[in-house]
Coordinates of C-alpha atoms and ligand atoms in Angstrom, one line a residue:
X1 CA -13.4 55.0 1.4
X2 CA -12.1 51.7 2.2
X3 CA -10.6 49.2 -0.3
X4 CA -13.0 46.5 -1.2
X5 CA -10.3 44.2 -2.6
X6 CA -8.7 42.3 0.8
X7 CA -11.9 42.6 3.3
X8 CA -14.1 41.5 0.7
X9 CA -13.0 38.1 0.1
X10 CA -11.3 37.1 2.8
X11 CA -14.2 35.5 4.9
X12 CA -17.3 33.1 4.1
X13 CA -20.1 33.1 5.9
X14 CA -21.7 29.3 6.9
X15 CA -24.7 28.7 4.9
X16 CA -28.4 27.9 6.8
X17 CA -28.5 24.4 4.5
X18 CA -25.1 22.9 5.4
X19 CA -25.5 23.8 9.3
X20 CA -28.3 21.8 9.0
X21 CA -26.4 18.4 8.1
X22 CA -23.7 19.7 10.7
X23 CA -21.0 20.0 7.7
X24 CA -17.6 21.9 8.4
X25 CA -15.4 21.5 5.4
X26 CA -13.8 24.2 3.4
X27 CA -16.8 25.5 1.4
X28 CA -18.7 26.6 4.6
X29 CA -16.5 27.4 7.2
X30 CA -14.9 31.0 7.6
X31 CA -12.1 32.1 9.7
X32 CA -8.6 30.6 10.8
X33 CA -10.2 27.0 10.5
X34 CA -11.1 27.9 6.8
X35 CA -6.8 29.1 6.5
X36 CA -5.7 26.2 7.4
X37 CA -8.4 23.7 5.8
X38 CA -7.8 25.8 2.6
X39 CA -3.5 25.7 2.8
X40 CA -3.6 22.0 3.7
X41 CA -5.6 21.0 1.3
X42 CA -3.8 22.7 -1.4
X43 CA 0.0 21.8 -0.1
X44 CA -1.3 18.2 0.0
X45 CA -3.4 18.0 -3.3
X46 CA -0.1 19.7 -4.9
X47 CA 2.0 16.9 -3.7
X48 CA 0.2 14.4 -4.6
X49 CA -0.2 15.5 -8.4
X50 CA -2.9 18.6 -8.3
X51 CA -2.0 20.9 -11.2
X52 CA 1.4 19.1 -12.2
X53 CA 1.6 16.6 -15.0
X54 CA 2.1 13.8 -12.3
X55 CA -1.8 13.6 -12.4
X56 CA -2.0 13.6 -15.9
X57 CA -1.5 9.8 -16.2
X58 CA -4.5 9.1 -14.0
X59 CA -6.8 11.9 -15.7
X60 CA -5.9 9.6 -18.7
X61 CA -7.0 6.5 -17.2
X62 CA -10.0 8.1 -16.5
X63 CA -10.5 9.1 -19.9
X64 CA -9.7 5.8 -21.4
X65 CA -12.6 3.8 -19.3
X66 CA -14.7 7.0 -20.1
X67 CA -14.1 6.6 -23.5
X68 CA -15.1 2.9 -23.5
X69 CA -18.1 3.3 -21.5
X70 CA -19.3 5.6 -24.2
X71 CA -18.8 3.0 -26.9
X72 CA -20.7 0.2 -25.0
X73 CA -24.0 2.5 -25.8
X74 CA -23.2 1.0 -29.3
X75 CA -24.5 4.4 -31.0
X76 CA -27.6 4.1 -28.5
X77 CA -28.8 7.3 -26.8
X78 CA -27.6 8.0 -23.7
X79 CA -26.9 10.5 -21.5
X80 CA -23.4 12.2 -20.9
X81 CA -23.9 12.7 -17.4
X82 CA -23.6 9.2 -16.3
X83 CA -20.3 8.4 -17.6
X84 CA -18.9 11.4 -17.2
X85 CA -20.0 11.7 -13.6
X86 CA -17.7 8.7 -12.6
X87 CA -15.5 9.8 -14.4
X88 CA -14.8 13.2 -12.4
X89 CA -15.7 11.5 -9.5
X90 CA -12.5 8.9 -9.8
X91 CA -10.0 11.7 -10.9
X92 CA -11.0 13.0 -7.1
X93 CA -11.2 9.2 -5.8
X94 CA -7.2 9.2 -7.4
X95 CA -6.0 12.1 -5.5
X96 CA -8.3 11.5 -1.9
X97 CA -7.8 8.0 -1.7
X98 CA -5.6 6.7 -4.4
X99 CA -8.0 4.1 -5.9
X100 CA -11.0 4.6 -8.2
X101 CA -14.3 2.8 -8.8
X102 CA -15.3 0.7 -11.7
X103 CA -18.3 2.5 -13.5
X104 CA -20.8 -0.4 -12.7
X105 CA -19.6 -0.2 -9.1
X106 CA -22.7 -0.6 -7.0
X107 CA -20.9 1.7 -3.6
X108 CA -20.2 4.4 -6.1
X109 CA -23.4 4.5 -7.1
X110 CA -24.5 5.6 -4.1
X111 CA -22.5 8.4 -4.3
X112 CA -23.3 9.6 -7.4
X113 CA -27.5 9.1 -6.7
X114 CA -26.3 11.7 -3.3
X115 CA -24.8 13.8 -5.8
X116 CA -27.8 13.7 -8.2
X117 CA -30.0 14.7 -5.1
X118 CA -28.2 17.8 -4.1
X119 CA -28.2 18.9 -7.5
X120 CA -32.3 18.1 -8.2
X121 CA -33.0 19.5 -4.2
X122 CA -30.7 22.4 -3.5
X123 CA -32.4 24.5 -5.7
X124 CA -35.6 24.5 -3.2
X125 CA -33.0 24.2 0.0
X126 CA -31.1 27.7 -2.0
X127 CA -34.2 29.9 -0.8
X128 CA -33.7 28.6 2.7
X129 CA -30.0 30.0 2.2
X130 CA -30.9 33.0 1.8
X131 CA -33.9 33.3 4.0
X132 CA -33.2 31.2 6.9
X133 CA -36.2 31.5 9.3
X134 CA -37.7 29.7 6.4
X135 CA -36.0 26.5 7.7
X136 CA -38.2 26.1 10.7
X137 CA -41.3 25.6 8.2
X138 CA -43.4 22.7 9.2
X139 CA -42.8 19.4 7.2
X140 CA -40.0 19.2 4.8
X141 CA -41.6 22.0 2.4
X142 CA -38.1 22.8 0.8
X143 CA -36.5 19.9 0.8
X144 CA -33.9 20.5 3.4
X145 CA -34.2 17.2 5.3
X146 CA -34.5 15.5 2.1
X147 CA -31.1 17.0 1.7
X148 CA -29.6 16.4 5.0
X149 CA -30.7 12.5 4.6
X150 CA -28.7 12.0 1.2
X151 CA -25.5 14.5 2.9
X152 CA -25.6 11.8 6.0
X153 CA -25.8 8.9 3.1
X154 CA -22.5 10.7 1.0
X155 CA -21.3 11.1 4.7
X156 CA -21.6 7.7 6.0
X157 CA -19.5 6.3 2.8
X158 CA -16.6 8.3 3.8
X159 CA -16.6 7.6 7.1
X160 CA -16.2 3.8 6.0
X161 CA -13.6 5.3 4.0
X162 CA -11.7 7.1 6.9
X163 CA -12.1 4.0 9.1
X164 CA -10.3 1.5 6.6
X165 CA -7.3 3.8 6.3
X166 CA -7.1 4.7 9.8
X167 CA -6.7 0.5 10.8
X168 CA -4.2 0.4 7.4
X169 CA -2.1 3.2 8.3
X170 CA 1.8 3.2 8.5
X171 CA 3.5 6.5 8.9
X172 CA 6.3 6.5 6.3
X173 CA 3.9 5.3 3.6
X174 CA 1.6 7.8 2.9
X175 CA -0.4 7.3 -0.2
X176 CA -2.6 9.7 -0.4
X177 CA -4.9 12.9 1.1
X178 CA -6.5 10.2 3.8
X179 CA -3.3 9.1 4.7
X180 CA -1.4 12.8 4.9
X181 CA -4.5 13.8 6.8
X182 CA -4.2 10.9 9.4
X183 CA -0.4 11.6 9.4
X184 CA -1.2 14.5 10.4
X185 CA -3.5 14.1 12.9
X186 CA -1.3 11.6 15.1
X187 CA 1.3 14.7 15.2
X188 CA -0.8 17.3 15.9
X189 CA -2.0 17.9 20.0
X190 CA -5.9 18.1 19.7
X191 CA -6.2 22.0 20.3
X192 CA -9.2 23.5 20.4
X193 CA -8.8 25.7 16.7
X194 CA -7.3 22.1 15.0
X195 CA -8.8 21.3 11.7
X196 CA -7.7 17.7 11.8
X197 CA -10.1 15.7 13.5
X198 CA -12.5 12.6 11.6
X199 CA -15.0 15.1 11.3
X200 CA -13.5 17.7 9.8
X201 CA -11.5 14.9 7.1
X202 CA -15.0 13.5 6.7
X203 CA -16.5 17.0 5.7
X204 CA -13.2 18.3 3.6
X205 CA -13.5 15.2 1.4
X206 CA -17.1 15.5 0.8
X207 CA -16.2 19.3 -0.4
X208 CA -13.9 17.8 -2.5
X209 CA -15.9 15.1 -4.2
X210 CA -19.4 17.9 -4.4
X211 CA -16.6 20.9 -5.9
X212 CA -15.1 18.1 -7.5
X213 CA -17.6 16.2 -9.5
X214 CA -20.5 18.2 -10.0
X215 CA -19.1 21.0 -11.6
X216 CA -17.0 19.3 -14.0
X217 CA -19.7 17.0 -15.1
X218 CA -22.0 19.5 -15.3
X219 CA -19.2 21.2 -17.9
X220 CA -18.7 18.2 -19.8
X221 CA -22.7 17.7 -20.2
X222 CA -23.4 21.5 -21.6
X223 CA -20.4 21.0 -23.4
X224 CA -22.3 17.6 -25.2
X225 CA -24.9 19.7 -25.5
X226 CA -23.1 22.2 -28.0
X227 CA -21.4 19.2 -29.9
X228 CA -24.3 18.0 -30.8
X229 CA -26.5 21.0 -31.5
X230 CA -23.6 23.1 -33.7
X231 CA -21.9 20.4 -35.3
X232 CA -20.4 23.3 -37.7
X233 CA -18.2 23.9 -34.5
X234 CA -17.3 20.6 -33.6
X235 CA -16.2 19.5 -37.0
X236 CA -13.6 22.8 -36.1
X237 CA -12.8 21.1 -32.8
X238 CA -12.4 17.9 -34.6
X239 CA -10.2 18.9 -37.5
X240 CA -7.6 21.3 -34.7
X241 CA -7.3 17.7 -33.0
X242 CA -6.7 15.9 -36.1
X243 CA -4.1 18.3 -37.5
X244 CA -2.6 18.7 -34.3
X245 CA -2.9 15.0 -32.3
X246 CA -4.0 12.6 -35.1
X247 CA -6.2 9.6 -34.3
X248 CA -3.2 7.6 -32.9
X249 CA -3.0 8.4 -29.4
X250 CA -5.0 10.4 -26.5
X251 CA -4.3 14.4 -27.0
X252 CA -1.5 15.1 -23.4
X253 CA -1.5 18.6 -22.1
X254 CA 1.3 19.2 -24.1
X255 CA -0.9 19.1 -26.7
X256 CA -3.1 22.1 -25.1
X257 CA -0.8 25.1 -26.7
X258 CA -1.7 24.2 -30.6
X259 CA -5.3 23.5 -30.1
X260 CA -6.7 26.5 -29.4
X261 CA -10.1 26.7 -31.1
X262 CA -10.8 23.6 -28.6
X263 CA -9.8 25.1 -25.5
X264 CA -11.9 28.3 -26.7
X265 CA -14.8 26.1 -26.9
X266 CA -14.2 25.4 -23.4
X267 CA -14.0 28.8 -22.0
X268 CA -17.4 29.3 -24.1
X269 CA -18.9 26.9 -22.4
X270 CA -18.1 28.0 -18.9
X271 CA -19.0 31.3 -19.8
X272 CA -22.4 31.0 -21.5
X273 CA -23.5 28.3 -19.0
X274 CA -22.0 29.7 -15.7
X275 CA -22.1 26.3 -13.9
X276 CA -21.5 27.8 -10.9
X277 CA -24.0 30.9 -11.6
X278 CA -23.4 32.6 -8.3
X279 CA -20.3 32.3 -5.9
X280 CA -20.6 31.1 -2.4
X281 CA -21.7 33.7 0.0
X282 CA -19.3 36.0 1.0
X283 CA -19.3 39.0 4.2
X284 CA -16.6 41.4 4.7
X285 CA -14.5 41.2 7.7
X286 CA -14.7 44.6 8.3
X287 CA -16.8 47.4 7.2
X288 CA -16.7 48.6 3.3
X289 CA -18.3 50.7 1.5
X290 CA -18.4 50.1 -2.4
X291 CA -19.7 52.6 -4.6
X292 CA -21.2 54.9 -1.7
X293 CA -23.1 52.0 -0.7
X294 CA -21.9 50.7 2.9
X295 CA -21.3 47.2 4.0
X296 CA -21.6 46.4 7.5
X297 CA -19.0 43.6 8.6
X298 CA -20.8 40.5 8.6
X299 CA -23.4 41.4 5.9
X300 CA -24.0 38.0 3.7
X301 CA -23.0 39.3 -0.2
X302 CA -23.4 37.1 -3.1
X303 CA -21.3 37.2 -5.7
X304 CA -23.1 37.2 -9.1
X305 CA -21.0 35.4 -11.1
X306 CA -23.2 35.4 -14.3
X307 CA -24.2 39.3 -14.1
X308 CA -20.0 39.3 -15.0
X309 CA -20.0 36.7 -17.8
X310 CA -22.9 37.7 -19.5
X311 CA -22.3 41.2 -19.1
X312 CA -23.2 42.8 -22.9
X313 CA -20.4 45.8 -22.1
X314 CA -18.0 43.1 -22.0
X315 CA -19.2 40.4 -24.2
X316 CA -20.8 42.3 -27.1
X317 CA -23.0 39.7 -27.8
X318 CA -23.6 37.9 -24.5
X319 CA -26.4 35.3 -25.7
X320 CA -24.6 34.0 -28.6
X321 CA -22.3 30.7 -28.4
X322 CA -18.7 31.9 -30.0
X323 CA -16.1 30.3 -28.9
X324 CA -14.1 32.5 -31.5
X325 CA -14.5 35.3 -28.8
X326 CA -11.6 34.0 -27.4
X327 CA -9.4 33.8 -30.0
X328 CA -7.2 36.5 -31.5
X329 CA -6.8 37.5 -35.1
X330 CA -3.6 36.1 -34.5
X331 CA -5.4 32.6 -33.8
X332 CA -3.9 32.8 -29.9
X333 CA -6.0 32.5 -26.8
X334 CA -7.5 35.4 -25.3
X335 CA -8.6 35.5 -21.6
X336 CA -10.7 38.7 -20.5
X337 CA -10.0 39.7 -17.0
X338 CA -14.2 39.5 -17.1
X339 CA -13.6 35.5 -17.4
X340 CA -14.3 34.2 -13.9
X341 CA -15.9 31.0 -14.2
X342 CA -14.0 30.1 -10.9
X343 CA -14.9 33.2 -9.5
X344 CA -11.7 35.3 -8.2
X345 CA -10.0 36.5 -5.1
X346 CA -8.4 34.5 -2.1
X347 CA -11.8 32.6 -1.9
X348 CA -11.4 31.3 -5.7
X349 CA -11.6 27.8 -6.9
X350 CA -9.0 25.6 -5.3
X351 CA -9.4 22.9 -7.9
X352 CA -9.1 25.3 -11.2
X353 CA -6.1 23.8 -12.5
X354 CA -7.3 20.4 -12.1
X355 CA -10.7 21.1 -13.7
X356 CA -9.0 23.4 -16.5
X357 CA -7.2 19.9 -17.2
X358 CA -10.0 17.7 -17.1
X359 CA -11.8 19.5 -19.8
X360 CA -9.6 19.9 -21.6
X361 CA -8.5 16.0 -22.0
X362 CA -12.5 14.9 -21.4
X363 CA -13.6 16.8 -24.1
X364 CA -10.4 17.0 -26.9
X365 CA -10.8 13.0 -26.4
X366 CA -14.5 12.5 -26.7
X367 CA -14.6 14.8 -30.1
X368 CA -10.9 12.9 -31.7
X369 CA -13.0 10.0 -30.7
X370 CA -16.9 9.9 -31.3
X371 CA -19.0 12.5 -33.4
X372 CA -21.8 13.7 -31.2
X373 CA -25.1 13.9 -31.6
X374 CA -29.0 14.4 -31.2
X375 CA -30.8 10.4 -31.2
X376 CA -31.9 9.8 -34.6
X377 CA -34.8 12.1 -36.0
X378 CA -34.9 14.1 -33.1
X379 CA -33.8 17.7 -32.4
X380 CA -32.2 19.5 -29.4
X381 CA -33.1 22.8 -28.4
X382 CA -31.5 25.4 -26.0
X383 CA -35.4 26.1 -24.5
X384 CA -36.2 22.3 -24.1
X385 CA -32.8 21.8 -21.7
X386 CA -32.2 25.2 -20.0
X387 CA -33.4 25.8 -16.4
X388 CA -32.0 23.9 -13.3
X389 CA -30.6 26.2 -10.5
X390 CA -28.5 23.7 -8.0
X391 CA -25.7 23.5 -6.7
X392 CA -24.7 23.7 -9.8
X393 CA -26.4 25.4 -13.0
X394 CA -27.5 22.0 -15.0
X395 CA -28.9 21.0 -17.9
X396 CA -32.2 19.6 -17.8
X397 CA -31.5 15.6 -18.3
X398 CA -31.3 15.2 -22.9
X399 CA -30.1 12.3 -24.7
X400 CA -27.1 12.3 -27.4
X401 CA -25.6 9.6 -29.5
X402 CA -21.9 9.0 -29.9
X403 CA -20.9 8.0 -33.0
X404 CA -17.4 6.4 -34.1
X405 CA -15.4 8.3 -36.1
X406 CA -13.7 6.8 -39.0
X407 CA -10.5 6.0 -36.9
X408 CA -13.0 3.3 -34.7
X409 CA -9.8 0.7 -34.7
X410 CA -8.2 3.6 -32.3
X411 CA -8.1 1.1 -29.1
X412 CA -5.8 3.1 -26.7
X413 CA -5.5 -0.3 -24.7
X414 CA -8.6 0.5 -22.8
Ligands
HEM1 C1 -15.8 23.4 -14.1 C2 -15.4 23.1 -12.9 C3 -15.5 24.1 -11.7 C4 -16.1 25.3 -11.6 C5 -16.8 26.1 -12.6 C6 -15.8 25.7 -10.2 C7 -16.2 26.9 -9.7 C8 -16.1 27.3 -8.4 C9 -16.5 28.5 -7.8 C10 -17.3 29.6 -8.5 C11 -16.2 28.5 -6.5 C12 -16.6 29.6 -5.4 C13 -15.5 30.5 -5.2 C14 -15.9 31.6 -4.2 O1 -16.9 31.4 -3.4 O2 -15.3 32.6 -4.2 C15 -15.5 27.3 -6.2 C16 -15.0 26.9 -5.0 C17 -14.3 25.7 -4.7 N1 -14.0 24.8 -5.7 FE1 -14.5 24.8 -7.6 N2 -15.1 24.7 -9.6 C18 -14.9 23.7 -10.5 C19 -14.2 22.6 -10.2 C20 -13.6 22.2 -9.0 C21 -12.8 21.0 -8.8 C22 -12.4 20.0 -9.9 C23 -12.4 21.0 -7.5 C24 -11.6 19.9 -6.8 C25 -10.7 20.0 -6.0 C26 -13.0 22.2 -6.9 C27 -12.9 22.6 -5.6 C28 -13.4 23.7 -5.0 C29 -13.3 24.0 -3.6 C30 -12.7 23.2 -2.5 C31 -13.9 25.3 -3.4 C32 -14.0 26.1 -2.1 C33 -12.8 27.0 -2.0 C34 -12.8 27.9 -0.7 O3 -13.9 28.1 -0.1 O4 -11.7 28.3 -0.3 N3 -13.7 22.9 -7.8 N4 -15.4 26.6 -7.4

């Protein structure tokens, strides 16, 4: 009997829906061009701050305008996936092309409503996924060209993008992933297996901005979503910050270690939501067999992430939101091999560590700062929000209010 670990994860198969809007970056393509997408990306994110506390300071900048969007509602409703969306969005606009966008920004916008498409359509365009010969369906019955149109709009944007640095460029001042990729790509011959071409940029920085964004503000929304509905844990949260940051200044990373109740409340979060509910498909480059069941090579698998996270052998009490699950009776962090939120193996997430910090400042900073909330006389339930399968698994759109804490004259020279 083979080994399922190496042959298992080693290859992903190209999915129906993103052939469809010709799309070659590092979430759909398999093989060597997959290798060398995925170790570029990484060396290149890593220099320019990815998991290192070089990126910390721009995370924070982030926070800041975040922070100070969410005051402007003036204790209004609202909801949390506006702000936050741009918010995730511009840590990635800090890293892809050094700059960011001003929340009001009318080009962002565009992006974001692309992004807010693919998560309302993908759910219909999923089927076709997994049933392709449903694709050649008369009329645009699930969505797919619907799709494709809003992928070409997202895709258009960054090709202005590419073309701006490409007539700005000077090697020896390289900025950021644009410029390293255009570096790059005036040193490289143009070989048949090369990844560095516009197209392929184009497509790698769209992965980046979809892995990027969504997921993360999806996090942050469901994460709003338990402020405001078990305010019996975020007074916990709140108190950990106090005791541990004060109201003075933004919590830092090096601030993570001593609150640990908060970063539980994170981990709870990803687990009992799953925001990404099943992994990318998967096929074994060879043949496996798992459990007496046989694999042919090439066989699409997917992986069901939330089978593992809400597994009642593991979990006890899957259903339940307790963030003290992970948290030992010795009040340190506990983090069950069964914790894969990011899914595991060579095909993980490449942008864990930068979304493990973003949480983590986001959402210590929105609780030191504002006590969340359902809008006046109204109540949030789990049953009225629960439900839509995208890209992403997202909340169904609620309102909160964000309320000042005491410490309101904290400023942090937003
Ligand atoms: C809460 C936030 C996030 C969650 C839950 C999440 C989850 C996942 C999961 C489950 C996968 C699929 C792994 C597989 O198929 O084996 C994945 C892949 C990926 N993620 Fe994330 N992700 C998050 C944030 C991010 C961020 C911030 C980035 C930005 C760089 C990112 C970039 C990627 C990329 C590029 C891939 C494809 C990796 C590959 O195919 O080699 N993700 N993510």
């Amino acid at each position: 009997m083979k080994s399922v670990n190496n042959e298992y994860d080693s290859l992903v198969m190209k999915a129906p829906i993103f052939n469809q809007v010709v799309y070659d970056g590092i979430v759909s393509v398999s093989g060597d061009i997959w290798k060398n997408q995925r170790k570029f990306i990484l060396v290149t994110l890593r220099h320019f701050g990815l998991g290192r506390s070089k990126l910390e300071d721009k995370i924070q900048t982030e926070v800041k305008l975040f922070l100070s969007e969410i005051d402007n509602f003036n204790q209004t409703p609202f909801k949390m996936m506006t702000p936050i969306q741009t918010g995730a969005g511009n840590v990635i606009s800090h890293l892809v092309f050094g700059g960011h966008f001003n929340h009001d920004d009318p080009s962002f916008k565009i992006l974001m409503d692309g992004f807010d498409s693919l998560i309302n359509y993908v759910s219909a365009g999923s089927l076709v996924t997994f049933i392709p010969i449903l694709r050649f369906f008369p009329g645009d019955l699930f969505g797919i060209k619907k799709i494709a149109r809003k992928m070409q709009v997202i895709k258009d944007f960054i090709s202005e993008l590419i073309e701006e640095h490409m007539s700005k460029f000077e090697e020896g001042n390289v900025n950021d992933f644009i410029d390293a990729f255009i570096s790059e790509m005036n040193k490289q011959d143009v070989g048949e297996n090369t990844i560095f071409t516009k197209e392929y940029l184009a497509s790698i920085i769209m992965d980046l901005f979809i892995a990027g964004t969504e997921t993360t503000s999806t996090t942050v929304t469901w994460a709003s979503f338990y402020l405001a509905t078990r305010p019996d844990i975020q007074s916990r949260i709140f108190e950990e910050v106090k005791a541990n940051v004060g109201t003075e200044r933004l919590p830092s990373m090096q601030d993570k270690q001593n609150l640990v109740y908060t970063e539980a409340f994170i981990m709870e979060v990803l687990r009992l939501c799953t925001i990404a509910f099943i992994s990318a498909s998967h096929a074994p480059v060879s043949d496996i067999w798992i459990r007496g069941f046989h694999i042919p090579k090439g066989m699409q698998i997917v992986p069901d992430i939330h089978s593992v996270l809400s597994d009642p052998a593991v979990w006890g009490d899957p259903e339940n939101f307790r963030p003290e699950r992970f948290v030992s009776k010795e009040g340190n962090l506990l983090k069950p091999d069964e914790f894969i939120p990011f899914f595991t193996g060579r095909r993980n997430c490449l942008g864990e560590s930068l979304a493990r910090m973003e949480l983590f400042l986001f959402i210590s900073a929105l609780v030191q700062r504002f006590e969340i909330m359902p809008p006046e006389g109204e109540t949030l339930d789990i049953k009225d929000v629960d439900g839509i399968f995208g890209v992403t698994h997202a909340p169904k759109p609620f309102y909160i209010r964000a309320i000042s804490r005491q410490a309101k004259e904290m400023t942090y020279n937003v």
